[in-house]
């Protein structure tokens, strides 16, 4: 019950509330105590973002011994007085083997979730998948992903003319190729054209979000992506269901 008391700030539970929490615990937590490796998937439940959570869930489901789940699919605590989200999140995050955050925007419920997992006790078992994120500076444009993200920002900058955007992207590609990065201009424009056709602007994040992503990146647990196909492929970077996690 320590986890619950911390989640609610130490207030005293009423008998009915204890029963509902016990009911939730008996129904949902046994899956996390089994021999299967559990992945608690965080992110927005709104459409179209929920599709990406399902994509991650589906990819993980293909692995023998994995139990990927989304909190929105579970039994909800029917309590009116308590902060239900905090209770459910704390229980699930505490007993899950891994926590996987999928981010595509800086607003919504996934924002406080990011604040929960970037520190103890959840940080060491958490992984983030932020769309269109790159810690881009003049000194760290060091991968194809960095180049694509920098090009997207240039292409979708409102105060740049089309010719100016083309010129800056050409220069960016030339610098990348001189640095030994295997990328060509057509590859970049394919991504830009796809986003333009779909009317999907690059995701922008606050300074706070970017710093939290950077913390995960420095620990090799941040996996940026641009398309859903890339997201599905990048899921392979997560720890596999076997062997069991070392923190247990």
XYZ file of N, CA and C in Angstrom:
744
model
N 0.816 -1.212 0.000
C 0.000 0.000 0.000
C 0.851 1.264 0.000
N 2.157 1.119 0.171
C 3.032 2.297 0.202
C 2.923 3.095 -1.085
N 2.891 2.389 -2.208
C 2.787 3.051 -3.509
C 1.519 3.887 -3.578
N 0.423 3.342 -3.098
C -0.862 4.047 -3.150
C -0.843 5.267 -2.247
N -0.341 5.115 -1.033
C -0.311 6.240 -0.097
C 0.553 7.380 -0.625
N 1.647 7.054 -1.291
C 2.480 8.102 -1.891
C 1.745 8.781 -3.032
N 0.975 8.006 -3.791
C 0.249 8.569 -4.940
C -0.842 9.540 -4.504
N -1.463 9.285 -3.356
C -2.574 10.138 -2.900
C -2.138 11.130 -1.831
N -0.840 11.190 -1.567
C -0.349 12.177 -0.618
C -0.595 11.834 0.830
N -0.791 10.547 1.101
C -0.910 10.118 2.479
C -2.267 10.290 3.132
N -3.309 10.658 2.363
C -4.629 10.807 2.972
C -5.209 9.428 3.309
N -6.154 9.397 4.235
C -6.733 8.133 4.670
C -7.801 7.670 3.686
N -7.708 6.405 3.309
C -8.675 5.835 2.370
C -9.950 5.423 3.092
N -11.071 5.606 2.409
C -12.342 5.127 2.933
C -12.492 3.645 2.600
N -13.299 2.895 3.349
C -13.448 1.454 3.107
C -13.821 1.116 1.667
N -14.749 1.868 1.087
C -15.149 1.605 -0.296
C -14.019 1.838 -1.271
N -13.185 2.828 -1.009
C -12.044 3.122 -1.873
C -11.005 2.008 -1.794
N -10.804 1.486 -0.593
C -9.881 0.365 -0.432
C -10.345 -0.842 -1.231
N -11.666 -1.095 -1.215
C -12.203 -2.239 -1.956
C -11.984 -2.075 -3.452
N -12.220 -0.861 -3.981
C -12.064 -0.629 -5.417
C -10.602 -0.746 -5.842
N -9.703 -0.236 -5.020
C -8.277 -0.343 -5.340
C -7.829 -1.799 -5.290
N -8.329 -2.548 -4.313
C -7.999 -3.968 -4.206
C -8.542 -4.728 -5.413
N -9.746 -4.352 -5.856
C -10.345 -4.989 -7.038
C -9.485 -4.727 -8.276
N -9.047 -3.495 -8.433
C -8.180 -3.155 -9.568
C -6.873 -3.940 -9.486
N -6.292 -4.000 -8.298
C -5.022 -4.688 -8.100
C -5.125 -6.168 -8.428
N -6.195 -6.802 -7.966
C -6.363 -8.242 -8.199
C -6.626 -8.548 -9.662
N -7.248 -7.608 -10.369
C -7.569 -7.874 -11.780
C -6.399 -7.572 -12.706
N -5.693 -6.469 -12.497
C -4.693 -6.020 -13.466
C -3.244 -6.368 -13.118
N -2.876 -6.361 -11.850
C -1.471 -6.556 -11.509
C -0.947 -7.970 -11.688
N -1.785 -9.015 -11.581
C -1.227 -10.363 -11.821
C -0.533 -10.506 -13.164
N -1.000 -9.764 -14.188
C -0.329 -9.818 -15.488
C 1.112 -9.299 -15.371
N 1.329 -8.345 -14.455
C 2.656 -7.755 -14.290
C 3.544 -8.594 -13.388
N 2.938 -9.464 -12.634
C 3.705 -10.345 -11.738
C 4.002 -11.695 -12.381
N 3.515 -11.903 -13.596
C 3.723 -13.181 -14.274
C 5.133 -13.246 -14.846
N 5.447 -14.352 -15.503
C 6.757 -14.522 -16.119
C 6.900 -13.755 -17.423
N 5.797 -13.204 -17.917
C 5.874 -12.394 -19.134
C 6.509 -11.044 -18.807
N 7.218 -10.476 -19.777
C 7.844 -9.167 -19.596
C 6.851 -8.081 -19.999
N 6.560 -7.179 -19.088
C 5.520 -6.175 -19.312
C 6.106 -4.853 -19.800
N 5.367 -4.229 -20.731
C 5.730 -2.935 -21.301
C 4.538 -1.997 -21.128
N 4.681 -1.001 -20.293
C 3.635 -0.011 -20.020
C 3.781 1.112 -21.044
N 2.845 1.211 -21.994
C 2.953 2.150 -23.109
C 2.199 3.438 -22.785
N 2.913 4.565 -22.834
C 2.341 5.875 -22.537
C 2.196 6.699 -23.812
N 1.256 7.625 -23.802
C 1.064 8.514 -24.940
C -0.364 8.985 -25.018
N -0.675 9.714 -26.068
C -2.013 10.283 -26.222
C -3.004 9.242 -26.715
N -4.205 9.253 -26.115
C -5.274 8.334 -26.535
C -6.138 8.930 -27.645
N -5.865 10.152 -28.036
C -6.659 10.794 -29.083
C -6.229 10.299 -30.457
N -7.178 10.332 -31.390
C -6.866 9.977 -32.771
C -6.232 11.199 -33.452
N -5.164 11.062 -34.210
C -4.570 9.819 -34.720
C -3.440 9.260 -33.840
N -3.150 9.915 -32.715
C -1.985 9.519 -31.922
C -2.122 8.114 -31.341
N -3.348 7.725 -31.005
C -3.564 6.391 -30.444
C -3.124 5.304 -31.422
N -3.154 5.613 -32.709
C -2.738 4.622 -33.710
C -1.268 4.255 -33.534
N -0.470 5.244 -33.152
C 0.954 4.970 -32.955
C 1.176 4.131 -31.691
N 0.355 4.362 -30.660
C 0.462 3.511 -29.466
C 0.117 2.069 -29.829
N -0.928 1.910 -30.640
C -1.313 0.562 -31.077
C -0.218 -0.067 -31.936
N 0.454 0.755 -32.742
C 1.538 0.225 -33.583
C 2.655 -0.335 -32.710
N 3.019 0.402 -31.665
C 4.051 -0.071 -30.743
C 3.576 -1.332 -30.028
N 2.331 -1.307 -29.575
C 1.770 -2.469 -28.884
C 1.777 -3.694 -29.791
N 1.387 -3.514 -31.042
C 1.344 -4.636 -31.983
C 2.731 -5.199 -32.253
N 3.729 -4.327 -32.393
C 5.085 -4.805 -32.647
C 5.614 -5.603 -31.459
N 5.332 -5.133 -30.266
C 5.797 -5.842 -29.077
C 5.060 -7.171 -28.883
N 3.785 -7.191 -29.268
C 2.992 -8.411 -29.124
C 3.562 -9.551 -29.955
N 4.271 -9.226 -31.023
C 4.853 -10.251 -31.883
C 5.970 -11.022 -31.184
N 6.473 -10.459 -30.083
C 7.598 -11.096 -29.391
C 7.083 -12.054 -28.319
N 7.571 -13.258 -28.361
C 7.170 -14.283 -27.408
C 7.525 -13.856 -25.989
N 6.553 -13.920 -25.094
C 6.803 -13.587 -23.700
C 6.596 -12.137 -23.343
N 6.103 -11.317 -24.300
C 5.890 -9.894 -24.035
C 4.431 -9.624 -23.666
N 4.232 -8.695 -22.746
C 2.893 -8.237 -22.390
C 2.870 -6.704 -22.476
N 2.623 -6.159 -23.681
C 2.524 -4.710 -23.837
C 1.089 -4.248 -23.566
N 0.914 -3.188 -22.830
C -0.440 -2.740 -22.510
C -0.518 -1.215 -22.425
N -1.741 -0.712 -22.594
C -2.055 0.714 -22.517
C -3.047 0.911 -21.377
N -2.799 1.867 -20.518
C -3.626 2.040 -19.332
C -5.095 2.266 -19.678
N -5.353 2.927 -20.798
C -6.729 3.208 -21.188
C -7.553 1.970 -21.486
N -6.896 0.828 -21.680
C -7.614 -0.422 -21.959
C -7.986 -1.175 -20.682
N -7.485 -0.720 -19.545
C -7.668 -1.470 -18.307
C -8.909 -1.015 -17.545
N -9.260 -1.802 -16.555
C -10.364 -1.462 -15.662
C -10.080 -0.121 -15.004
N -11.072 0.754 -14.982
C -10.890 2.068 -14.370
C -11.376 2.054 -12.926
N -10.661 2.750 -12.074
C -11.072 2.848 -10.675
C -12.299 3.758 -10.560
N -13.415 3.245 -10.093
C -14.643 4.056 -10.019
C -14.729 4.852 -8.717
N -13.774 5.708 -8.465
C -13.795 6.536 -7.263
C -13.938 7.994 -7.656
N -14.804 8.720 -6.973
C -15.054 10.121 -7.301
C -14.147 11.070 -6.521
N -13.695 10.653 -5.356
C -12.931 11.556 -4.487
C -11.437 11.554 -4.792
N -10.911 10.402 -5.170
C -9.464 10.260 -5.292
C -8.931 10.653 -6.664
N -7.614 10.936 -6.694
C -6.909 11.194 -7.946
C -6.597 9.856 -8.617
N -7.599 9.353 -9.336
C -7.554 7.997 -9.897
C -6.344 7.774 -10.790
N -6.036 8.744 -11.641
C -4.913 8.568 -12.569
C -3.618 8.296 -11.815
N -3.349 9.070 -10.780
C -2.095 8.908 -10.040
C -1.986 7.522 -9.412
N -3.110 7.021 -8.902
C -3.099 5.698 -8.278
C -2.804 4.623 -9.318
N -3.548 4.658 -10.423
C -3.364 3.657 -11.457
C -1.963 3.735 -12.057
N -1.523 4.956 -12.353
C -0.207 5.124 -12.960
C 0.880 4.602 -12.035
N 0.805 4.946 -10.764
C 1.845 4.540 -9.824
C 1.915 3.023 -9.682
N 0.762 2.379 -9.593
C 0.751 0.920 -9.472
C 1.320 0.263 -10.729
N 0.859 0.710 -11.886
C 1.299 0.097 -13.140
C 2.772 0.377 -13.425
N 3.205 1.600 -13.184
C 4.595 1.950 -13.443
C 5.538 1.231 -12.489
N 5.113 1.050 -11.247
C 5.957 0.397 -10.250
C 6.194 -1.070 -10.593
N 5.143 -1.746 -11.050
C 5.248 -3.193 -11.247
C 5.500 -3.602 -12.698
N 5.541 -2.661 -13.611
C 5.892 -2.983 -14.999
C 7.402 -3.184 -15.115
N 7.794 -4.028 -16.058
C 9.221 -4.237 -16.295
C 9.838 -3.049 -17.027
N 9.112 -2.532 -18.029
C 9.600 -1.407 -18.799
C 8.461 -0.418 -19.043
N 8.823 0.853 -19.191
C 7.864 1.915 -19.510
C 8.277 2.530 -20.838
N 7.322 2.655 -21.753
C 7.606 3.122 -23.111
C 6.728 4.336 -23.413
N 7.338 5.495 -23.589
C 6.587 6.705 -23.878
C 6.685 7.086 -25.345
N 5.527 7.285 -25.996
C 5.478 7.705 -27.401
C 4.937 9.135 -27.430
N 5.730 10.060 -27.974
C 5.372 11.471 -27.912
C 5.320 12.087 -29.310
N 4.241 12.864 -29.538
C 4.083 13.552 -30.820
C 3.696 15.016 -30.646
N 3.522 15.462 -29.423
C 3.145 16.848 -29.154
C 3.521 17.178 -27.718
N 3.471 18.480 -27.396
C 3.908 18.885 -26.061
C 2.761 19.112 -25.093
N 1.526 18.948 -25.564
C 0.367 19.140 -24.697
C -0.327 17.808 -24.460
N -1.320 17.808 -23.574
C -2.083 16.598 -23.321
C -1.550 15.821 -22.132
N -2.196 14.678 -21.862
C -1.864 13.879 -20.695
C -0.480 13.289 -20.711
N 0.092 13.134 -21.915
C 1.425 12.534 -21.977
C 2.509 13.481 -21.461
N 2.197 14.779 -21.363
C 3.183 15.737 -20.848
C 3.523 15.467 -19.377
N 2.528 15.367 -18.475
C 2.881 15.014 -17.086
C 3.450 13.608 -16.953
N 3.067 12.701 -17.847
C 3.650 11.355 -17.806
C 5.155 11.420 -18.032
N 5.582 12.282 -18.965
C 7.014 12.450 -19.213
C 7.704 12.959 -17.957
N 7.045 13.867 -17.248
C 7.612 14.378 -16.008
C 7.715 13.325 -14.930
N 6.860 12.309 -14.990
C 6.900 11.230 -13.997
C 8.055 10.258 -14.257
N 8.320 9.966 -15.528
C 9.264 8.887 -15.830
C 10.700 9.350 -16.018
N 10.946 10.664 -15.990
C 12.324 11.118 -16.235
C 13.130 11.207 -14.947
N 12.601 10.643 -13.880
C 13.316 10.676 -12.613
C 13.019 9.394 -11.835
N 13.703 9.221 -10.718
C 13.479 8.061 -9.856
C 12.031 8.061 -9.342
N 11.398 6.900 -9.236
C 11.951 5.545 -9.331
C 11.779 4.893 -10.700
N 11.279 5.657 -11.707
C 10.929 5.028 -12.981
C 11.948 5.225 -14.095
N 12.891 6.152 -13.921
C 13.763 6.526 -15.023
C 14.558 5.349 -15.578
N 15.109 4.525 -14.710
C 16.020 3.469 -15.163
C 15.358 2.412 -16.038
N 14.045 2.315 -16.008
C 13.377 1.313 -16.846
C 12.491 1.959 -17.918
N 12.705 3.243 -18.168
C 11.864 3.972 -19.117
C 12.607 4.290 -20.409
N 11.834 4.312 -21.511
C 12.345 4.610 -22.849
C 11.377 5.573 -23.521
N 11.908 6.528 -24.296
C 11.030 7.497 -24.960
C 11.216 7.445 -26.467
N 10.107 7.645 -27.176
C 10.075 7.651 -28.636
C 9.418 8.956 -29.092
N 10.169 10.058 -29.144
C 9.594 11.346 -29.546
C 9.658 11.564 -31.060
N 8.525 11.875 -31.633
C 8.490 12.120 -33.078
C 9.155 13.454 -33.403
N 9.981 13.458 -34.420
C 10.635 14.662 -34.947
C 11.592 15.319 -33.964
N 11.994 14.605 -32.927
C 12.944 15.204 -31.990
C 14.377 15.015 -32.481
N 15.174 16.043 -32.303
C 16.614 15.933 -32.528
C 17.283 17.054 -31.748
N 18.313 16.703 -31.022
C 19.088 17.705 -30.283
C 20.095 18.292 -31.260
N 19.602 19.220 -32.096
C 20.407 19.726 -33.204
C 21.142 20.998 -32.798
N 22.458 20.955 -32.906
C 23.287 22.148 -32.772
C 24.286 22.138 -33.918
N 25.017 23.204 -34.048
C 26.003 23.272 -35.137
C 27.077 22.208 -34.999
N 27.264 21.692 -33.785
C 28.347 20.731 -33.553
C 27.884 19.289 -33.474
N 26.566 19.055 -33.501
C 26.146 17.656 -33.346
C 25.239 17.158 -34.465
N 25.338 17.777 -35.655
C 24.618 17.233 -36.804
C 25.441 16.049 -37.295
N 25.159 14.890 -36.688
C 26.063 13.762 -36.859
C 25.408 12.507 -37.409
N 24.120 12.570 -37.767
C 23.454 11.380 -38.277
C 22.408 11.779 -39.311
N 21.938 10.782 -40.049
C 20.901 11.015 -41.049
C 19.652 11.601 -40.394
N 19.319 11.097 -39.204
C 18.132 11.600 -38.507
C 18.272 13.091 -38.194
N 19.434 13.515 -37.721
C 19.656 14.932 -37.431
C 19.444 15.783 -38.686
N 19.945 15.293 -39.805
C 19.835 16.053 -41.057
C 18.374 16.174 -41.480
N 17.633 15.089 -41.418
C 16.228 15.112 -41.819
C 15.426 16.060 -40.935
N 15.671 16.030 -39.627
C 14.939 16.908 -38.724
C 15.284 18.374 -38.975
N 16.553 18.650 -39.195
C 16.960 20.016 -39.489
C 16.329 20.490 -40.800
N 16.274 19.608 -41.798
C 15.674 19.958 -43.088
C 14.172 20.210 -42.954
N 13.483 19.402 -42.157
C 12.050 19.610 -41.931
C 11.786 20.975 -41.312
N 12.599 21.357 -40.336
C 12.427 22.660 -39.695
C 12.625 23.787 -40.701
N 13.610 23.631 -41.578
C 13.847 24.651 -42.605
C 12.673 24.722 -43.567
N 12.224 23.552 -44.054
C 11.164 23.505 -45.072
C 9.848 24.074 -44.569
N 9.572 23.923 -43.268
C 8.294 24.378 -42.730
C 8.400 25.706 -41.983
N 9.496 26.420 -42.171
C 9.627 27.756 -41.580
C 8.858 28.752 -42.431
N 7.881 29.409 -41.845
C 6.968 30.273 -42.601
C 7.656 31.464 -43.258
N 8.667 32.034 -42.601
C 9.253 33.267 -43.137
C 10.385 33.018 -44.129
N 10.533 31.763 -44.573
C 11.525 31.461 -45.612
C 10.825 31.263 -46.946
N 11.360 31.878 -47.995
C 10.810 31.648 -49.328
C 11.171 30.238 -49.779
N 10.477 29.755 -50.791
C 10.743 28.414 -51.303
C 12.178 28.292 -51.788
N 12.654 29.322 -52.511
C 14.027 29.292 -53.024
C 15.041 29.296 -51.887
N 14.777 30.106 -50.868
C 15.692 30.192 -49.738
C 15.736 28.855 -48.976
N 14.575 28.239 -48.818
C 14.521 26.939 -48.139
C 15.317 25.893 -48.917
N 15.133 25.869 -50.244
C 15.875 24.926 -51.080
C 17.380 25.152 -50.933
N 17.795 26.421 -50.936
C 19.216 26.744 -50.839
C 19.794 26.269 -49.506
N 19.058 26.498 -48.410
C 19.559 26.105 -47.085
C 19.605 24.579 -46.941
N 18.629 23.904 -47.529
C 18.631 22.440 -47.461
C 19.762 21.870 -48.304
N 20.004 22.468 -49.481
C 21.145 22.046 -50.311
C 22.454 22.176 -49.531
N 22.604 23.302 -48.837
C 23.810 23.541 -48.054
C 23.933 22.535 -46.910
N 22.794 22.230 -46.288
C 22.781 21.266 -45.191
C 23.220 19.889 -45.667
N 22.689 19.471 -46.811
C 23.048 18.162 -47.367
C 24.529 18.119 -47.736
N 25.029 19.191 -48.310
C 26.445 19.239 -48.695
C 27.346 19.108 -47.475
N 26.997 19.808 -46.394
C 27.795 19.716 -45.168
C 27.753 18.300 -44.592
N 26.572 17.690 -44.669
C 26.426 16.327 -44.139
C 27.276 15.341 -44.935
N 27.225 15.459 -46.268
C 27.992 14.548 -47.109
C 29.490 14.744 -46.916
N 29.923 16.000 -46.725
C 31.334 16.274 -46.472
C 31.788 15.680 -45.140
N 30.812 15.528 -44.225
C 31.130 14.951 -42.913
C 31.050 13.428 -42.921
N 30.722 12.869 -44.089
C 30.685 11.417 -44.204
C 29.338 10.783 -43.927
N 28.271 11.588 -43.824
C 26.935 11.043 -43.592
C 26.344 10.593 -44.925
N 25.875 9.365 -44.974
C 25.344 8.779 -46.205
C 23.893 9.211 -46.399
N 23.699 10.308 -47.106
C 22.354 10.825 -47.351
C 22.375 11.633 -48.636
N 21.252 11.614 -49.348
C 21.168 12.425 -50.561
C 19.940 13.334 -50.479
N 19.949 14.343 -51.310
C 18.897 15.360 -51.255
C 17.528 14.775 -51.569
N 17.443 13.812 -52.476
C 16.160 13.218 -52.840
C 15.502 12.537 -51.638
N 16.325 11.905 -50.842
C 15.823 11.222 -49.651
C 15.160 12.215 -48.697
N 15.771 13.360 -48.539
C 15.218 14.389 -47.656
C 13.927 14.950 -48.217
N 13.915 15.235 -49.517
C 12.717 15.824 -50.107
C 11.555 14.833 -50.160
N 11.837 13.555 -50.191
C 10.758 12.561 -50.105
C 10.026 12.678 -48.773
N 10.793 12.866 -47.700
C 10.182 13.022 -46.378
C 9.392 14.326 -46.307
N 9.986 15.400 -46.801
C 9.313 16.702 -46.775
C 8.037 16.677 -47.600
N 8.095 16.088 -48.803
C 6.916 16.017 -49.672
C 5.809 15.179 -49.042
N 6.193 14.095 -48.381
C 5.203 13.244 -47.726
C 4.480 14.009 -46.621
N 5.228 14.764 -45.815
C 4.618 15.525 -44.728
C 3.757 16.660 -45.282
N 4.204 17.261 -46.378
C 3.434 18.343 -47.002
C 2.119 17.811 -47.559
N 2.180 16.670 -48.257
C 0.971 16.078 -48.836
C -0.056 15.712 -47.764
N 0.425 15.262 -46.610
C -0.471 14.857 -45.528
C -0.883 16.022 -44.624
N -0.282 17.179 -44.865
C -0.609 18.343 -44.049
C -0.140 18.217 -42.613
N 0.970 17.512 -42.417
C 1.483 17.279 -41.063
C 2.783 18.078 -40.885
N 2.693 19.149 -40.111
C 3.881 19.945 -39.835
C 4.807 19.207 -38.872
N 6.087 19.535 -38.861
C 6.999 18.925 -37.885
C 6.534 19.225 -36.461
N 6.727 18.284 -35.582
C 6.342 18.480 -34.183
C 7.324 19.449 -33.529
N 6.798 20.378 -32.754
C 7.649 21.282 -31.987
C 7.471 20.986 -30.504
N 8.564 21.043 -29.763
C 8.534 20.766 -28.333
C 9.078 21.959 -27.554
N 8.598 22.098 -26.339
C 9.099 23.151 -25.467
C 10.530 22.847 -25.056
N 11.187 23.849 -24.512
C 12.561 23.683 -24.023
C 12.596 22.620 -22.933
N 11.564 22.557 -22.105
C 11.502 21.563 -21.031
C 11.425 20.155 -21.617
N 10.538 19.956 -22.604
C 10.424 18.639 -23.241
C 11.756 18.211 -23.849
N 12.377 19.127 -24.578
C 13.614 18.786 -25.274
C 14.717 18.404 -24.285
N 14.760 19.075 -23.150
C 15.770 18.735 -22.158
C 15.511 17.372 -21.524
N 14.246 17.041 -21.328
C 13.933 15.723 -20.775
C 14.270 14.630 -21.784
N 13.944 14.861 -23.064
C 14.324 13.890 -24.093
C 15.848 13.739 -24.149
N 16.534 14.863 -24.001
C 17.998 14.828 -24.059
C 18.562 13.967 -22.936
N 17.950 14.015 -21.763
C 18.408 13.192 -20.642
C 18.335 11.709 -21.006
N 17.213 11.307 -21.608
C 17.087 9.913 -22.052
C 18.095 9.605 -23.155
N 18.308 10.570 -24.044
C 19.239 10.370 -25.152
C 20.653 10.111 -24.642
N 21.060 10.824 -23.623
C 22.397 10.649 -23.062
C 22.570 9.290 -22.394
N 21.440 8.650 -22.065
C 21.477 7.304 -21.480
C 21.108 6.228 -22.510
N 21.104 6.609 -23.800
C 20.835 5.671 -24.894
C 19.440 5.054 -24.796
N 18.471 5.834 -24.311
C 17.102 5.330 -24.209
C 16.098 6.293 -24.826
N 16.549 7.047 -25.815
C 15.687 7.948 -26.583
C 15.792 7.552 -28.056
N 14.633 7.279 -28.683
C 14.624 6.784 -30.063
C 13.673 7.634 -30.911
N 14.199 8.714 -31.516
C 13.355 9.582 -32.345
C 12.879 8.861 -33.603
N 11.767 9.323 -34.145
C 11.216 8.735 -35.359
C 10.477 9.821 -36.139
N 10.277 9.557 -37.422
C 9.599 10.515 -38.295
C 8.303 9.939 -38.850
N 8.329 8.700 -39.322
C 7.150 8.047 -39.883
C 6.738 6.863 -39.005
N 5.499 6.403 -39.188
C 5.037 5.254 -38.413
C 5.869 4.020 -38.730
N 6.289 3.894 -39.962
C 7.140 2.762 -40.339
C 8.445 2.783 -39.547
N 9.026 3.981 -39.405
C 10.255 4.110 -38.618
C 9.990 3.766 -37.153
N 8.842 4.206 -36.644
C 8.492 3.897 -35.261
C 8.426 2.394 -35.040
N 7.743 1.697 -35.950
C 7.632 0.237 -35.819
C 9.010 -0.421 -35.828
N 9.881 0.059 -36.691
C 11.223 -0.512 -36.777
C 12.035 -0.204 -35.516
N 11.876 1.013 -35.005
C 12.655 1.440 -33.854
C 12.259 0.709 -32.584
N 11.052 0.170 -32.541
C 10.615 -0.601 -31.369
C 11.589 -1.749 -31.089
N 12.272 -2.208 -32.122
C 13.243 -3.293 -31.954
C 14.378 -2.912 -31.013
N 14.560 -1.599 -30.773
C 15.621 -1.155 -29.879
C 15.292 -1.399 -28.408
N 14.033 -1.665 -28.106
C 13.653 -1.939 -26.724
C 14.238 -3.272 -26.256
N 14.460 -3.410 -24.964
C 14.933 -4.697 -24.456
C 13.949 -5.803 -24.805
N 14.443 -6.947 -25.198
C 13.582 -8.060 -25.562
C 12.986 -8.690 -24.310
N 11.896 -9.459 -24.451
C 11.265 -10.079 -23.282
C 12.172 -11.026 -22.510
N 13.166 -11.585 -23.180
C 14.110 -12.462 -22.483
C 15.532 -12.017 -22.814
N 16.466 -11.998 -21.865
C 16.245 -12.399 -20.473
C 15.453 -11.364 -19.701
N 15.058 -11.712 -18.488
C 14.318 -10.802 -17.643
C 15.175 -9.584 -17.323
N 14.541 -8.421 -17.064
C 15.311 -7.197 -16.783
C 16.197 -7.338 -15.547
N 17.365 -6.685 -15.613
C 18.342 -6.811 -14.536
C 17.879 -6.166 -13.233
N 16.950 -5.165 -13.335
C 16.569 -4.439 -12.120
C 15.732 -5.292 -11.177
N 15.152 -6.410 -11.658
C 14.303 -7.210 -10.797
C 15.124 -7.878 -9.681
